[in-house]
Amino acid sequence: MQTYQNYLDLKKRLDHELEIEKLKMIDAVISEIRMCVKLFNLTARDVFPPEHQRQRKRRAKYYDPVSGCTWSGVGREPHWIKGKNRKEFLLSPVAHDETQRSLRSGEPLSPLQMGRDHTLLD
């Protein structure tokens, strides 16, 4: 039993010494971090990124020419497509980037962007 107690005492002393060494090093580590942050123009976000990254926005798969709304096909169906043939609203995969640019700029969509050219869709 004496050996066990000796190990517990040794562990207690070592834990105490580790804590002392840790406290001695903290100032040096903080100084080095501050120097690097300043040297590389880092922000708090660079050093500590958000824990929960926002999910990337899904690409639009369907487009409503009346309202200009889009839908990725995931989740609840919007009212403008509910109960209708989805093929009529399908965006051409080729035209997706052009569609997004048109939607941002307010330009009307071409039939190709609205997925009316079914040769590209099949």
PDB file of C-alpha atoms in Angstrom:
ATOM      1  CA  MET A   1       0.000   0.000   0.000  1.00  0.00           C
ATOM      2  CA  GLN A   2       2.946   2.275   0.690  1.00  0.00           C
ATOM      3  CA  THR A   3       4.042   2.084  -2.979  1.00  0.00           C
ATOM      4  CA  TYR A   4       0.624   3.199  -4.175  1.00  0.00           C
ATOM      5  CA  GLN A   5       0.709   6.173  -1.817  1.00  0.00           C
ATOM      6  CA  ASN A   6       4.217   7.035  -3.039  1.00  0.00           C
ATOM      7  CA  TYR A   7       2.956   7.115  -6.620  1.00  0.00           C
ATOM      8  CA  LEU A   8       0.043   9.358  -5.658  1.00  0.00           C
ATOM      9  CA  ASP A   9       2.430  11.769  -3.922  1.00  0.00           C
ATOM     10  CA  LEU A  10       4.753  11.722  -6.931  1.00  0.00           C
ATOM     11  CA  LYS A  11       1.817  12.400  -9.263  1.00  0.00           C
ATOM     12  CA  LYS A  12       0.711  15.331  -7.118  1.00  0.00           C
ATOM     13  CA  ARG A  13       4.231  16.842  -7.151  1.00  0.00           C
ATOM     14  CA  LEU A  14       4.585  16.331 -10.918  1.00  0.00           C
ATOM     15  CA  ASP A  15       1.170  17.893 -11.588  1.00  0.00           C
ATOM     16  CA  HIS A  16       2.234  20.888  -9.501  1.00  0.00           C
ATOM     17  CA  GLU A  17       5.546  21.202 -11.393  1.00  0.00           C
ATOM     18  CA  LEU A  18       3.735  20.926 -14.724  1.00  0.00           C
ATOM     19  CA  GLU A  19       1.387  23.734 -13.731  1.00  0.00           C
ATOM     20  CA  ILE A  20       4.345  25.951 -12.730  1.00  0.00           C
ATOM     21  CA  GLU A  21       6.107  25.285 -16.073  1.00  0.00           C
ATOM     22  CA  LYS A  22       2.898  25.991 -17.957  1.00  0.00           C
ATOM     23  CA  LEU A  23       2.489  29.348 -16.207  1.00  0.00           C
ATOM     24  CA  LYS A  24       6.110  30.249 -17.022  1.00  0.00           C
ATOM     25  CA  MET A  25       5.554  29.520 -20.718  1.00  0.00           C
ATOM     26  CA  ILE A  26       2.219  31.319 -21.124  1.00  0.00           C
ATOM     27  CA  ASP A  27       3.717  34.818 -21.400  1.00  0.00           C
ATOM     28  CA  ALA A  28       6.242  33.704 -24.033  1.00  0.00           C
ATOM     29  CA  VAL A  29       3.575  31.901 -26.056  1.00  0.00           C
ATOM     30  CA  ILE A  30       1.200  34.885 -25.933  1.00  0.00           C
ATOM     31  CA  SER A  31       4.001  37.230 -27.010  1.00  0.00           C
ATOM     32  CA  GLU A  32       4.849  34.980 -29.954  1.00  0.00           C
ATOM     33  CA  ILE A  33       1.196  34.740 -31.002  1.00  0.00           C
ATOM     34  CA  ARG A  34       0.800  38.533 -30.857  1.00  0.00           C
ATOM     35  CA  MET A  35       3.968  38.979 -32.924  1.00  0.00           C
ATOM     36  CA  CYS A  36       2.690  36.545 -35.587  1.00  0.00           C
ATOM     37  CA  VAL A  37      -0.760  38.158 -35.677  1.00  0.00           C
ATOM     38  CA  LYS A  38       0.821  41.567 -36.224  1.00  0.00           C
ATOM     39  CA  LEU A  39       3.437  40.307 -38.713  1.00  0.00           C
ATOM     40  CA  PHE A  40       0.912  38.495 -40.914  1.00  0.00           C
ATOM     41  CA  ASN A  41      -2.011  40.931 -40.413  1.00  0.00           C
ATOM     42  CA  LEU A  42      -4.213  38.142 -39.066  1.00  0.00           C
ATOM     43  CA  THR A  43      -7.705  38.725 -37.724  1.00  0.00           C
ATOM     44  CA  ALA A  44      -9.466  36.971 -34.871  1.00  0.00           C
ATOM     45  CA  ARG A  45     -11.462  35.078 -37.505  1.00  0.00           C
ATOM     46  CA  ASP A  46      -8.219  33.820 -39.092  1.00  0.00           C
ATOM     47  CA  VAL A  47      -6.954  32.515 -35.779  1.00  0.00           C
ATOM     48  CA  PHE A  48     -10.324  31.331 -34.452  1.00  0.00           C
ATOM     49  CA  PRO A  49     -12.637  30.415 -37.357  1.00  0.00           C
ATOM     50  CA  PRO A  50     -16.327  29.943 -36.545  1.00  0.00           C
ATOM     51  CA  GLU A  51     -17.055  26.490 -35.183  1.00  0.00           C
ATOM     52  CA  HIS A  52     -20.132  25.975 -37.321  1.00  0.00           C
ATOM     53  CA  GLN A  53     -19.500  26.775 -40.954  1.00  0.00           C
ATOM     54  CA  ARG A  54     -22.572  27.904 -42.831  1.00  0.00           C
ATOM     55  CA  GLN A  55     -23.691  25.378 -45.404  1.00  0.00           C
ATOM     56  CA  ARG A  56     -23.079  26.345 -48.977  1.00  0.00           C
ATOM     57  CA  LYS A  57     -26.141  27.537 -50.796  1.00  0.00           C
ATOM     58  CA  ARG A  58     -27.546  24.885 -53.117  1.00  0.00           C
ATOM     59  CA  ARG A  59     -27.689  25.543 -56.837  1.00  0.00           C
ATOM     60  CA  ALA A  60     -31.052  26.453 -58.291  1.00  0.00           C
ATOM     61  CA  LYS A  61     -32.627  23.640 -60.268  1.00  0.00           C
ATOM     62  CA  TYR A  62     -36.061  25.120 -60.979  1.00  0.00           C
ATOM     63  CA  TYR A  63     -37.097  28.628 -62.041  1.00  0.00           C
ATOM     64  CA  ASP A  64     -40.488  30.350 -61.978  1.00  0.00           C
ATOM     65  CA  PRO A  65     -40.632  32.760 -64.949  1.00  0.00           C
ATOM     66  CA  VAL A  66     -43.589  34.626 -63.419  1.00  0.00           C
ATOM     67  CA  SER A  67     -42.083  35.516 -60.046  1.00  0.00           C
ATOM     68  CA  GLY A  68     -38.400  35.031 -60.865  1.00  0.00           C
ATOM     69  CA  CYS A  69     -38.014  32.696 -57.866  1.00  0.00           C
ATOM     70  CA  THR A  70     -35.738  29.693 -57.952  1.00  0.00           C
ATOM     71  CA  TRP A  71     -35.752  26.418 -56.026  1.00  0.00           C
ATOM     72  CA  SER A  72     -33.007  23.841 -55.537  1.00  0.00           C
ATOM     73  CA  GLY A  73     -35.405  20.894 -55.486  1.00  0.00           C
ATOM     74  CA  VAL A  74     -34.542  20.170 -51.860  1.00  0.00           C
ATOM     75  CA  GLY A  75     -36.974  20.786 -49.058  1.00  0.00           C
ATOM     76  CA  ARG A  76     -40.574  21.882 -49.183  1.00  0.00           C
ATOM     77  CA  GLU A  77     -42.009  22.632 -52.625  1.00  0.00           C
ATOM     78  CA  PRO A  78     -42.722  26.312 -53.258  1.00  0.00           C
ATOM     79  CA  HIS A  79     -46.326  27.218 -54.097  1.00  0.00           C
ATOM     80  CA  TRP A  80     -45.483  28.095 -57.702  1.00  0.00           C
ATOM     81  CA  ILE A  81     -44.363  24.512 -58.532  1.00  0.00           C
ATOM     82  CA  LYS A  82     -46.608  22.484 -56.224  1.00  0.00           C
ATOM     83  CA  GLY A  83     -48.724  19.981 -58.167  1.00  0.00           C
ATOM     84  CA  LYS A  84     -47.250  20.999 -61.536  1.00  0.00           C
ATOM     85  CA  ASN A  85     -44.895  19.230 -63.925  1.00  0.00           C
ATOM     86  CA  ARG A  86     -41.411  20.075 -62.669  1.00  0.00           C
ATOM     87  CA  LYS A  87     -39.910  19.646 -66.147  1.00  0.00           C
ATOM     88  CA  GLU A  88     -41.630  22.874 -67.177  1.00  0.00           C
ATOM     89  CA  PHE A  89     -39.630  24.778 -64.555  1.00  0.00           C
ATOM     90  CA  LEU A  90     -36.327  22.912 -64.899  1.00  0.00           C
ATOM     91  CA  LEU A  91     -33.224  25.004 -65.474  1.00  0.00           C
ATOM     92  CA  SER A  92     -30.656  23.770 -67.942  1.00  0.00           C
ATOM     93  CA  PRO A  93     -27.499  22.681 -66.066  1.00  0.00           C
ATOM     94  CA  VAL A  94     -25.425  24.393 -68.739  1.00  0.00           C
ATOM     95  CA  ALA A  95     -27.219  27.677 -68.215  1.00  0.00           C
ATOM     96  CA  HIS A  96     -27.084  27.722 -64.422  1.00  0.00           C
ATOM     97  CA  ASP A  97     -24.279  30.288 -64.094  1.00  0.00           C
ATOM     98  CA  GLU A  98     -25.814  32.553 -66.732  1.00  0.00           C
ATOM     99  CA  THR A  99     -29.160  32.264 -64.950  1.00  0.00           C
ATOM    100  CA  GLN A 100     -27.658  33.309 -61.651  1.00  0.00           C
ATOM    101  CA  ARG A 101     -26.032  36.330 -63.329  1.00  0.00           C
ATOM    102  CA  SER A 102     -29.350  37.240 -64.973  1.00  0.00           C
ATOM    103  CA  LEU A 103     -31.224  36.908 -61.704  1.00  0.00           C
ATOM    104  CA  ARG A 104     -28.746  39.217 -59.964  1.00  0.00           C
ATOM    105  CA  SER A 105     -28.785  41.770 -62.777  1.00  0.00           C
ATOM    106  CA  GLY A 106     -32.572  41.717 -63.249  1.00  0.00           C
ATOM    107  CA  GLU A 107     -32.360  40.717 -66.925  1.00  0.00           C
ATOM    108  CA  PRO A 108     -35.122  38.461 -68.273  1.00  0.00           C
ATOM    109  CA  LEU A 109     -34.166  34.806 -68.721  1.00  0.00           C
ATOM    110  CA  SER A 110     -33.833  33.213 -72.125  1.00  0.00           C
ATOM    111  CA  PRO A 111     -35.759  30.028 -72.995  1.00  0.00           C
ATOM    112  CA  LEU A 112     -32.484  28.101 -72.688  1.00  0.00           C
ATOM    113  CA  GLN A 113     -31.952  29.398 -69.165  1.00  0.00           C
ATOM    114  CA  MET A 114     -35.515  28.470 -68.254  1.00  0.00           C
ATOM    115  CA  GLY A 115     -34.855  24.906 -69.398  1.00  0.00           C
ATOM    116  CA  ARG A 116     -37.180  25.047 -72.393  1.00  0.00           C
ATOM    117  CA  ASP A 117     -34.535  23.479 -74.643  1.00  0.00           C
ATOM    118  CA  HIS A 118     -35.259  19.869 -73.645  1.00  0.00           C
ATOM    119  CA  THR A 119     -32.443  18.508 -75.821  1.00  0.00           C
ATOM    120  CA  LEU A 120     -29.994  19.779 -73.218  1.00  0.00           C
ATOM    121  CA  LEU A 121     -32.014  18.315 -70.365  1.00  0.00           C
ATOM    122  CA  ASP A 122     -32.339  14.702 -71.552  1.00  0.00           C
TER     123      ASP A 122
END
